[in-house]
mmCIF file of N, CA and C in Angstrom:
data_model
loop_
_atom_site.group_PDB
_atom_site.id
_atom_site.type_symbol
_atom_site.label_atom_id
_atom_site.label_comp_id
_atom_site.label_asym_id
_atom_site.label_seq_id
_atom_site.Cartn_x
_atom_site.Cartn_y
_atom_site.Cartn_z
ATOM 1 N N LEU A 52 95.042 112.974 83.074
ATOM 2 C CA LEU A 52 93.931 113.760 82.566
ATOM 3 C C LEU A 52 93.267 114.583 83.666
ATOM 4 N N GLU A 53 93.271 114.067 84.880
ATOM 5 C CA GLU A 53 92.643 114.785 85.988
ATOM 6 C C GLU A 53 93.344 116.106 86.264
ATOM 7 N N GLU A 54 94.624 116.196 85.945
ATOM 8 C CA GLU A 54 95.403 117.390 86.259
ATOM 9 C C GLU A 54 95.429 118.406 85.123
ATOM 10 N N MET A 55 94.846 118.079 83.990
ATOM 11 C CA MET A 55 94.887 118.971 82.830
ATOM 12 C C MET A 55 93.945 120.158 83.014
ATOM 13 N N ILE A 56 94.456 121.349 82.741
ATOM 14 C CA ILE A 56 93.640 122.559 82.716
ATOM 15 C C ILE A 56 93.952 123.259 81.408
ATOM 16 N N VAL A 57 92.963 123.389 80.557
ATOM 17 C CA VAL A 57 93.127 124.071 79.280
ATOM 18 C C VAL A 57 92.143 125.227 79.268
ATOM 19 N N GLU A 58 92.651 126.435 79.112
ATOM 20 C CA GLU A 58 91.799 127.614 79.150
ATOM 21 C C GLU A 58 91.444 128.077 77.743
ATOM 22 N N GLY A 59 90.216 128.532 77.583
ATOM 23 C CA GLY A 59 89.827 129.208 76.357
ATOM 24 C C GLY A 59 89.259 128.353 75.244
ATOM 25 N N VAL A 60 89.508 127.065 75.249
ATOM 26 C CA VAL A 60 88.986 126.200 74.186
ATOM 27 C C VAL A 60 88.392 124.947 74.804
ATOM 28 N N LYS A 61 87.463 124.368 74.101
ATOM 29 C CA LYS A 61 86.901 123.094 74.550
ATOM 30 C C LYS A 61 87.865 121.983 74.163
ATOM 31 N N THR A 62 87.940 120.967 74.998
ATOM 32 C CA THR A 62 88.815 119.831 74.713
ATOM 33 C C THR A 62 88.007 118.541 74.739
ATOM 34 N N THR A 63 88.656 117.463 74.357
ATOM 35 C CA THR A 63 88.023 116.142 74.405
ATOM 36 C C THR A 63 88.402 115.393 75.675
ATOM 37 N N ILE A 64 88.987 116.086 76.635
ATOM 38 C CA ILE A 64 89.398 115.436 77.881
ATOM 39 C C ILE A 64 88.223 114.752 78.579
ATOM 40 N N PRO A 65 87.040 115.370 78.708
ATOM 41 C CA PRO A 65 85.927 114.666 79.362
ATOM 42 C C PRO A 65 85.556 113.353 78.665
ATOM 43 N N VAL A 66 85.628 113.317 77.346
ATOM 44 C CA VAL A 66 85.318 112.084 76.609
ATOM 45 C C VAL A 66 86.362 111.021 76.924
ATOM 46 N N HIS A 67 87.627 111.404 76.902
ATOM 47 C CA HIS A 67 88.694 110.442 77.192
ATOM 48 C C HIS A 67 88.591 109.910 78.621
ATOM 49 N N LYS A 68 88.229 110.770 79.569
ATOM 50 C CA LYS A 68 88.056 110.313 80.945
ATOM 51 C C LYS A 68 86.911 109.311 81.037
ATOM 52 N N THR A 69 85.820 109.572 80.316
ATOM 53 C CA THR A 69 84.685 108.647 80.311
ATOM 54 C C THR A 69 85.109 107.284 79.787
ATOM 55 N N ILE A 70 85.873 107.280 78.714
ATOM 56 C CA ILE A 70 86.338 106.022 78.120
ATOM 57 C C ILE A 70 87.282 105.297 79.070
ATOM 58 N N MET A 71 88.274 106.007 79.584
ATOM 59 C CA MET A 71 89.301 105.372 80.413
ATOM 60 C C MET A 71 88.759 104.804 81.718
ATOM 61 N N TYR A 72 87.708 105.424 82.279
ATOM 62 C CA TYR A 72 87.165 104.955 83.548
ATOM 63 C C TYR A 72 85.965 104.023 83.377
ATOM 64 N N HIS A 73 85.580 103.752 82.144
ATOM 65 C CA HIS A 73 84.459 102.846 81.913
ATOM 66 C C HIS A 73 84.870 101.441 82.366
ATOM 67 N N PRO A 74 84.024 100.754 83.135
ATOM 68 C CA PRO A 74 84.382 99.426 83.658
ATOM 69 C C PRO A 74 84.813 98.433 82.575
ATOM 70 N N SER A 75 84.159 98.429 81.437
ATOM 71 C CA SER A 75 84.532 97.495 80.364
ATOM 72 C C SER A 75 85.918 97.808 79.822
ATOM 73 N N PHE A 76 86.248 99.078 79.685
ATOM 74 C CA PHE A 76 87.567 99.465 79.183
ATOM 75 C C PHE A 76 88.653 99.083 80.187
ATOM 76 N N VAL A 77 88.376 99.319 81.463
ATOM 77 C CA VAL A 77 89.341 98.978 82.514
ATOM 78 C C VAL A 77 89.615 97.477 82.525
ATOM 79 N N LYS A 78 88.586 96.660 82.299
ATOM 80 C CA LYS A 78 88.745 95.201 82.280
ATOM 81 C C LYS A 78 89.355 94.698 80.981
ATOM 82 N N GLY A 79 89.483 95.573 79.986
ATOM 83 C CA GLY A 79 90.021 95.150 78.693
ATOM 84 C C GLY A 79 88.976 94.532 77.796
ATOM 85 N N GLU A 80 87.723 94.731 78.126
ATOM 86 C CA GLU A 80 86.620 94.160 77.355
ATOM 87 C C GLU A 80 86.042 95.215 76.406
ATOM 88 N N TYR A 81 86.793 95.558 75.395
ATOM 89 C CA TYR A 81 86.307 96.531 74.423
ATOM 90 C C TYR A 81 86.445 95.957 73.026
ATOM 91 N N HIS A 82 85.711 96.515 72.087
ATOM 92 C CA HIS A 82 85.639 95.995 70.726
ATOM 93 C C HIS A 82 85.479 97.161 69.763
ATOM 94 N N THR A 83 85.295 96.873 68.505
ATOM 95 C CA THR A 83 85.248 97.936 67.498
ATOM 96 C C THR A 83 84.022 98.838 67.628
ATOM 97 N N GLN A 84 82.958 98.371 68.248
ATOM 98 C CA GLN A 84 81.773 99.209 68.458
ATOM 99 C C GLN A 84 81.742 99.824 69.861
ATOM 100 N N PHE A 85 82.821 99.677 70.605
ATOM 101 C CA PHE A 85 82.864 100.143 71.993
ATOM 102 C C PHE A 85 82.544 101.640 72.101
ATOM 103 N N LEU A 86 83.216 102.445 71.302
ATOM 104 C CA LEU A 86 82.987 103.894 71.370
ATOM 105 C C LEU A 86 81.558 104.254 70.997
ATOM 106 N N GLU A 87 81.065 103.649 69.935
ATOM 107 C CA GLU A 87 79.692 103.921 69.506
ATOM 108 C C GLU A 87 78.706 103.567 70.615
ATOM 109 N N LYS A 88 78.960 102.456 71.285
ATOM 110 C CA LYS A 88 78.056 101.984 72.327
ATOM 111 C C LYS A 88 78.059 102.920 73.541
ATOM 112 N N ILE A 89 79.239 103.254 74.053
ATOM 113 C CA ILE A 89 79.249 104.044 75.290
ATOM 114 C C ILE A 89 79.021 105.535 75.050
ATOM 115 N N LEU A 90 79.340 106.016 73.861
ATOM 116 C CA LEU A 90 79.181 107.446 73.607
ATOM 117 C C LEU A 90 77.815 107.817 73.031
ATOM 118 N N SER A 91 76.996 106.823 72.686
ATOM 119 C CA SER A 91 75.683 107.128 72.104
ATOM 120 C C SER A 91 74.787 107.869 73.092
ATOM 121 N N SER A 92 74.930 107.578 74.359
ATOM 122 C CA SER A 92 74.102 108.256 75.364
ATOM 123 C C SER A 92 74.933 109.148 76.281
ATOM 124 N N TRP A 93 76.181 109.402 75.898
ATOM 125 C CA TRP A 93 77.077 110.185 76.752
ATOM 126 C C TRP A 93 76.713 111.659 76.751
ATOM 127 N N LYS A 94 76.684 112.226 77.916
ATOM 128 C CA LYS A 94 76.491 113.666 78.086
ATOM 129 C C LYS A 94 77.608 114.143 79.008
ATOM 130 N N PRO A 95 78.247 115.263 78.667
ATOM 131 C CA PRO A 95 79.296 115.761 79.554
ATOM 132 C C PRO A 95 78.707 116.144 80.903
ATOM 133 N N THR A 96 79.438 115.854 81.947
ATOM 134 C CA THR A 96 78.993 116.225 83.285
ATOM 135 C C THR A 96 79.794 117.423 83.751
ATOM 136 N N SER A 97 79.192 118.185 84.590
ATOM 137 C CA SER A 97 79.858 119.356 85.143
ATOM 138 C C SER A 97 79.990 119.177 86.641
ATOM 139 N N GLU A 98 81.154 119.517 87.151
ATOM 140 C CA GLU A 98 81.349 119.468 88.590
ATOM 141 C C GLU A 98 80.863 120.757 89.232
ATOM 142 N N VAL A 99 80.427 121.689 88.419
ATOM 143 C CA VAL A 99 79.938 122.970 88.908
ATOM 144 C C VAL A 99 78.419 122.974 88.779
ATOM 145 N N SER A 100 77.742 123.243 89.892
ATOM 146 C CA SER A 100 76.279 123.250 89.867
ATOM 147 C C SER A 100 75.764 124.518 89.192
ATOM 148 N N LEU A 101 74.501 124.495 88.838
ATOM 149 C CA LEU A 101 73.870 125.663 88.233
ATOM 150 C C LEU A 101 73.931 126.853 89.190
ATOM 151 N N GLU A 102 73.752 126.589 90.480
ATOM 152 C CA GLU A 102 73.812 127.657 91.480
ATOM 153 C C GLU A 102 75.205 128.270 91.545
ATOM 154 N N GLU A 103 76.254 127.422 91.478
ATOM 155 C CA GLU A 103 77.627 127.929 91.501
ATOM 156 C C GLU A 103 77.929 128.753 90.255
ATOM 157 N N THR A 104 77.433 128.308 89.112
ATOM 158 C CA THR A 104 77.624 129.057 87.872
ATOM 159 C C THR A 104 76.946 130.417 87.968
ATOM 160 N N ALA A 105 75.719 130.435 88.478
ATOM 161 C CA ALA A 105 74.990 131.698 88.632
ATOM 162 C C ALA A 105 75.705 132.623 89.610
ATOM 163 N N ALA A 106 76.208 132.072 90.711
ATOM 164 C CA ALA A 106 76.928 132.885 91.694
ATOM 165 C C ALA A 106 78.195 133.484 91.091
ATOM 166 N N ALA A 107 78.913 132.699 90.295
ATOM 167 C CA ALA A 107 80.130 133.200 89.642
ATOM 168 C C ALA A 107 79.784 134.324 88.677
ATOM 169 N N TYR A 108 78.717 134.156 87.921
ATOM 170 C CA TYR A 108 78.285 135.187 86.975
ATOM 171 C C TYR A 108 77.905 136.472 87.704
ATOM 172 N N LEU A 109 77.102 136.344 88.759
ATOM 173 C CA LEU A 109 76.658 137.530 89.488
ATOM 174 C C LEU A 109 77.822 138.242 90.170
ATOM 175 N N THR A 110 78.773 137.482 90.688
ATOM 176 C CA THR A 110 79.955 138.080 91.303
ATOM 177 C C THR A 110 80.766 138.855 90.276
ATOM 178 N N ALA A 111 80.966 138.258 89.105
ATOM 179 C CA ALA A 111 81.720 138.934 88.043
ATOM 180 C C ALA A 111 80.983 140.183 87.568
ATOM 181 N N ALA A 112 79.674 140.097 87.407
ATOM 182 C CA ALA A 112 78.890 141.250 86.960
ATOM 183 C C ALA A 112 78.942 142.372 87.993
ATOM 184 N N SER A 113 78.870 142.015 89.264
ATOM 185 C CA SER A 113 78.943 143.017 90.326
ATOM 186 C C SER A 113 80.311 143.688 90.351
ATOM 187 N N ALA A 114 81.369 142.895 90.219
ATOM 188 C CA ALA A 114 82.725 143.449 90.208
ATOM 189 C C ALA A 114 82.910 144.383 89.019
ATOM 190 N N LEU A 115 82.404 144.002 87.868
ATOM 191 C CA LEU A 115 82.504 144.840 86.676
ATOM 192 C C LEU A 115 81.742 146.145 86.879
ATOM 193 N N SER A 116 80.559 146.056 87.467
ATOM 194 C CA SER A 116 79.759 147.247 87.727
ATOM 195 C C SER A 116 80.502 148.207 88.649
ATOM 196 N N HIS A 117 81.096 147.676 89.725
ATOM 197 C CA HIS A 117 81.858 148.518 90.649
ATOM 198 C C HIS A 117 83.078 149.127 89.968
ATOM 199 N N LYS A 118 83.725 148.371 89.116
ATOM 200 C CA LYS A 118 84.899 148.867 88.397
ATOM 201 C C LYS A 118 84.505 150.009 87.467
ATOM 202 N N LEU A 119 83.367 149.875 86.784
ATOM 203 C CA LEU A 119 82.896 150.939 85.899
ATOM 204 C C LEU A 119 82.574 152.206 86.679
ATOM 205 N N VAL A 120 81.973 152.055 87.856
ATOM 206 C CA VAL A 120 81.664 153.220 88.682
ATOM 207 C C VAL A 120 82.958 153.907 89.100
ATOM 208 N N GLU A 121 83.972 153.127 89.483
ATOM 209 C CA GLU A 121 85.260 153.702 89.871
ATOM 210 C C GLU A 121 85.900 154.448 88.710
ATOM 211 N N GLN A 122 85.832 153.893 87.517
ATOM 212 C CA GLN A 122 86.496 154.496 86.363
ATOM 213 C C GLN A 122 85.746 155.699 85.820
ATOM 214 N N THR A 123 84.428 155.649 85.830
ATOM 215 C CA THR A 123 83.647 156.729 85.217
ATOM 216 C C THR A 123 83.116 157.716 86.238
ATOM 217 N N GLY A 124 83.013 157.289 87.483
ATOM 218 C CA GLY A 124 82.433 158.146 88.508
ATOM 219 C C GLY A 124 80.925 158.240 88.410
ATOM 220 N N ARG A 125 80.331 157.454 87.562
ATOM 221 C CA ARG A 125 78.882 157.486 87.363
ATOM 222 C C ARG A 125 78.248 156.244 87.968
ATOM 223 N N THR A 126 77.087 156.438 88.548
ATOM 224 C CA THR A 126 76.365 155.286 89.088
ATOM 225 C C THR A 126 75.228 154.857 88.183
ATOM 226 N N GLY A 127 74.818 155.706 87.269
ATOM 227 C CA GLY A 127 73.739 155.375 86.345
ATOM 228 C C GLY A 127 74.283 154.707 85.102
ATOM 229 N N THR A 128 73.406 154.491 84.150
ATOM 230 C CA THR A 128 73.848 153.884 82.902
ATOM 231 C C THR A 128 74.588 154.916 82.072
ATOM 232 N N THR A 129 75.545 154.441 81.308
ATOM 233 C CA THR A 129 76.300 155.323 80.428
ATOM 234 C C THR A 129 75.983 154.948 78.994
ATOM 235 N N GLY A 130 76.330 155.809 78.064
ATOM 236 C CA GLY A 130 76.143 155.488 76.657
ATOM 237 C C GLY A 130 77.038 154.331 76.265
ATOM 238 N N TRP A 131 76.702 153.657 75.195
ATOM 239 C CA TRP A 131 77.468 152.465 74.820
ATOM 240 C C TRP A 131 78.907 152.807 74.512
ATOM 241 N N LYS A 132 79.173 153.975 73.959
ATOM 242 C CA LYS A 132 80.557 154.340 73.662
ATOM 243 C C LYS A 132 81.353 154.529 74.946
ATOM 244 N N GLY A 133 80.745 155.160 75.923
ATOM 245 C CA GLY A 133 81.437 155.387 77.193
ATOM 246 C C GLY A 133 81.737 154.094 77.920
ATOM 247 N N SER A 134 80.786 153.186 77.943
ATOM 248 C CA SER A 134 81.023 151.925 78.645
ATOM 249 C C SER A 134 82.004 151.046 77.888
ATOM 250 N N LEU A 135 82.026 151.152 76.562
ATOM 251 C CA LEU A 135 82.975 150.365 75.776
ATOM 252 C C LEU A 135 84.395 150.794 76.087
ATOM 253 N N LYS A 136 84.633 152.097 76.133
ATOM 254 C CA LYS A 136 85.970 152.591 76.449
ATOM 255 C C LYS A 136 86.374 152.199 77.859
ATOM 256 N N SER A 137 85.429 152.215 78.787
ATOM 257 C CA SER A 137 85.740 151.905 80.177
ATOM 258 C C SER A 137 86.102 150.445 80.372
ATOM 259 N N THR A 138 85.480 149.546 79.637
ATOM 260 C CA THR A 138 85.708 148.121 79.861
ATOM 261 C C THR A 138 86.926 147.586 79.129
ATOM 262 N N GLU A 139 87.508 148.350 78.210
ATOM 263 C CA GLU A 139 88.639 147.837 77.446
ATOM 264 C C GLU A 139 89.834 147.504 78.325
ATOM 265 N N SER A 140 90.037 148.246 79.412
ATOM 266 C CA SER A 140 91.219 148.038 80.237
ATOM 267 C C SER A 140 90.990 147.056 81.378
ATOM 268 N N ILE A 141 89.794 146.533 81.511
ATOM 269 C CA ILE A 141 89.505 145.598 82.594
ATOM 270 C C ILE A 141 89.965 144.212 82.193
ATOM 271 N N SER A 142 90.850 143.642 83.012
ATOM 272 C CA SER A 142 91.316 142.290 82.701
ATOM 273 C C SER A 142 90.405 141.283 83.382
ATOM 274 N N LYS A 143 90.192 140.187 82.718
ATOM 275 C CA LYS A 143 89.323 139.137 83.242
ATOM 276 C C LYS A 143 90.170 137.923 83.566
ATOM 277 N N GLY A 144 89.955 137.352 84.739
ATOM 278 C CA GLY A 144 90.643 136.131 85.115
ATOM 279 C C GLY A 144 89.949 134.931 84.509
ATOM 280 N N PRO A 145 90.581 133.775 84.570
ATOM 281 C CA PRO A 145 89.975 132.568 83.995
ATOM 282 C C PRO A 145 88.766 132.109 84.805
ATOM 283 N N LEU A 146 87.795 131.553 84.121
ATOM 284 C CA LEU A 146 86.621 130.974 84.749
ATOM 285 C C LEU A 146 86.618 129.498 84.398
ATOM 286 N N TYR A 147 86.712 128.648 85.394
ATOM 287 C CA TYR A 147 86.781 127.211 85.165
ATOM 288 C C TYR A 147 85.399 126.601 85.330
ATOM 289 N N ILE A 148 84.807 126.161 84.229
ATOM 290 C CA ILE A 148 83.532 125.454 84.261
ATOM 291 C C ILE A 148 83.705 124.224 83.396
ATOM 292 N N GLU A 149 83.784 123.081 84.030
ATOM 293 C CA GLU A 149 84.030 121.848 83.290
ATOM 294 C C GLU A 149 82.738 121.312 82.714
ATOM 295 N N GLY A 150 82.792 120.858 81.491
ATOM 296 C CA GLY A 150 81.650 120.202 80.875
ATOM 297 C C GLY A 150 80.698 121.138 80.161
ATOM 298 N N LEU A 151 80.988 122.415 80.123
ATOM 299 C CA LEU A 151 80.109 123.351 79.417
ATOM 300 C C LEU A 151 80.744 123.780 78.138
#
């Protein structure tokens, strides 16, 4: 599970990791209410901090802004139709944010 990377959709991998690494599950001490008990207060955790998420967003926004200037030759704002046509050809790489 640690090696799984799934792009574009949310998965249940974080839940399965929580279950598999829970001390009671590892010891074999689980029962029919085990999932209800451990998942009642479960919240997904992210290995990416809020600051890292913000930095990734700002970097992507800056790159997009520079790309638009290169394509349109304009530094100011453009009409929505112009910016829509300009952004259609920009490819976006994957953004890995676990737990969001």
